[in-house]
mmCIF file of C-alpha atoms in Angstrom:
data_model
loop_
_atom_site.group_PDB
_atom_site.id
_atom_site.type_symbol
_atom_site.label_atom_id
_atom_site.label_comp_id
_atom_site.label_asym_id
_atom_site.label_seq_id
_atom_site.Cartn_x
_atom_site.Cartn_y
_atom_site.Cartn_z
ATOM 1 C CA GLU A 14 5.220 -7.974 11.132
ATOM 2 C CA ALA A 15 8.187 -7.459 8.805
ATOM 3 C CA LEU A 16 5.810 -6.973 5.884
ATOM 4 C CA PHE A 17 3.859 -4.356 7.843
ATOM 5 C CA VAL A 18 7.044 -2.387 8.550
ATOM 6 C CA GLU A 19 8.083 -2.617 4.889
ATOM 7 C CA LEU A 20 4.591 -1.509 3.797
ATOM 8 C CA VAL A 21 4.757 1.558 6.046
ATOM 9 C CA LYS A 22 8.188 2.425 4.630
ATOM 10 C CA VAL A 23 6.850 2.130 1.081
ATOM 11 C CA LEU A 24 3.694 4.130 1.827
ATOM 12 C CA PHE A 25 5.688 7.003 3.317
ATOM 13 C CA ALA A 26 8.707 6.831 0.972
ATOM 14 C CA GLN A 27 7.549 9.746 -1.163
ATOM 15 C CA ARG A 28 5.775 12.594 0.553
ATOM 16 C CA ARG A 29 2.528 13.929 -0.883
ATOM 17 C CA LYS A 30 2.058 10.908 -3.146
ATOM 18 C CA THR A 31 -1.040 8.744 -3.257
ATOM 19 C CA ILE A 32 -1.181 5.255 -1.795
ATOM 20 C CA PHE A 33 -1.356 3.830 -5.312
ATOM 21 C CA ASN A 34 1.702 5.727 -6.553
ATOM 22 C CA ASN A 35 3.780 4.792 -3.512
ATOM 23 C CA LEU A 36 2.781 1.137 -3.843
ATOM 24 C CA ARG A 37 3.658 1.260 -7.539
ATOM 25 C CA ALA A 38 7.088 2.732 -6.756
ATOM 26 C CA GLY A 39 7.766 0.120 -4.068
ATOM 27 C CA ARG A 40 5.982 -2.858 -5.581
ATOM 28 C CA THR A 41 9.081 -5.042 -5.943
ATOM 29 C CA ARG A 42 9.835 -4.568 -2.234
ATOM 30 C CA LEU A 43 6.342 -5.861 -1.420
ATOM 31 C CA GLY A 44 6.112 -8.526 -4.117
ATOM 32 C CA LEU A 45 3.298 -6.802 -6.001
ATOM 33 C CA ILE A 46 3.470 -7.915 -9.636
ATOM 34 C CA ASP A 47 1.820 -5.041 -11.479
ATOM 35 C CA ASP A 48 -0.686 -2.186 -11.359
ATOM 36 C CA ALA A 49 -3.641 -4.569 -11.658
ATOM 37 C CA VAL A 50 -2.593 -6.419 -8.501
ATOM 38 C CA ILE A 51 -2.147 -3.124 -6.644
ATOM 39 C CA THR A 52 -5.584 -1.933 -7.775
ATOM 40 C CA ALA A 53 -7.237 -5.229 -6.827
ATOM 41 C CA THR A 54 -5.554 -5.267 -3.415
ATOM 42 C CA LEU A 55 -6.644 -1.709 -2.650
ATOM 43 C CA ALA A 56 -10.180 -2.549 -3.797
ATOM 44 C CA ALA A 57 -10.253 -5.630 -1.553
ATOM 45 C CA ALA A 58 -9.196 -3.414 1.354
ATOM 46 C CA GLN A 59 -11.876 -0.888 0.324
ATOM 47 C CA LEU A 60 -9.249 1.849 0.094
ATOM 48 C CA ASP A 61 -9.384 4.730 -2.358
ATOM 49 C CA PRO A 62 -6.088 4.592 -4.291
ATOM 50 C CA ARG A 63 -6.035 8.409 -4.373
ATOM 51 C CA ARG A 64 -5.744 8.686 -0.596
ATOM 52 C CA ARG A 65 -2.449 9.627 0.999
ATOM 53 C CA ALA A 66 -0.685 7.350 3.478
ATOM 54 C CA GLU A 67 -1.079 9.777 6.359
ATOM 55 C CA THR A 68 -4.876 9.387 6.138
ATOM 56 C CA LEU A 69 -4.778 5.625 6.791
ATOM 57 C CA THR A 70 -5.693 4.266 10.192
ATOM 58 C CA LEU A 71 -3.538 1.585 11.778
ATOM 59 C CA ASN A 72 -6.330 -0.909 11.146
ATOM 60 C CA GLU A 73 -6.459 0.000 7.442
ATOM 61 C CA ALA A 74 -2.684 -0.343 7.097
ATOM 62 C CA GLY A 75 -2.812 -3.673 8.923
ATOM 63 C CA GLN A 76 -5.589 -4.937 6.680
ATOM 64 C CA LEU A 77 -3.610 -3.894 3.603
ATOM 65 C CA ALA A 78 -0.542 -5.721 4.938
ATOM 66 C CA ASP A 79 -2.652 -8.841 5.564
ATOM 67 C CA LEU A 80 -3.995 -8.769 2.003
ATOM 68 C CA ILE A 81 -0.512 -8.340 0.534
ATOM 69 C CA SER A 82 0.743 -11.172 2.725
ATOM 70 C CA ALA A 83 -2.081 -13.423 1.484
ATOM 71 C CA LEU A 84 -0.873 -12.890 -2.095
ATOM 72 C CA HIS A 85 2.334 -14.721 -1.208
ATOM 73 C CA LEU A 86 0.659 -17.885 0.121
#
């Protein structure tokens, strides 16, 4: 749950930015190593990295949080 809250903060940290750019800016907060990991995680979630955070459904954000969490296992 804490990771989900942190993910939402990162996704909405910079208005009008894409999901990819916000994840890149907040990657250390989420434990994402580099751009390749971000790209792979978004691909696994079947999310277009050019989308904006406000277009994500709660289910999509939850799935993204689950995938990020799985990287830390």
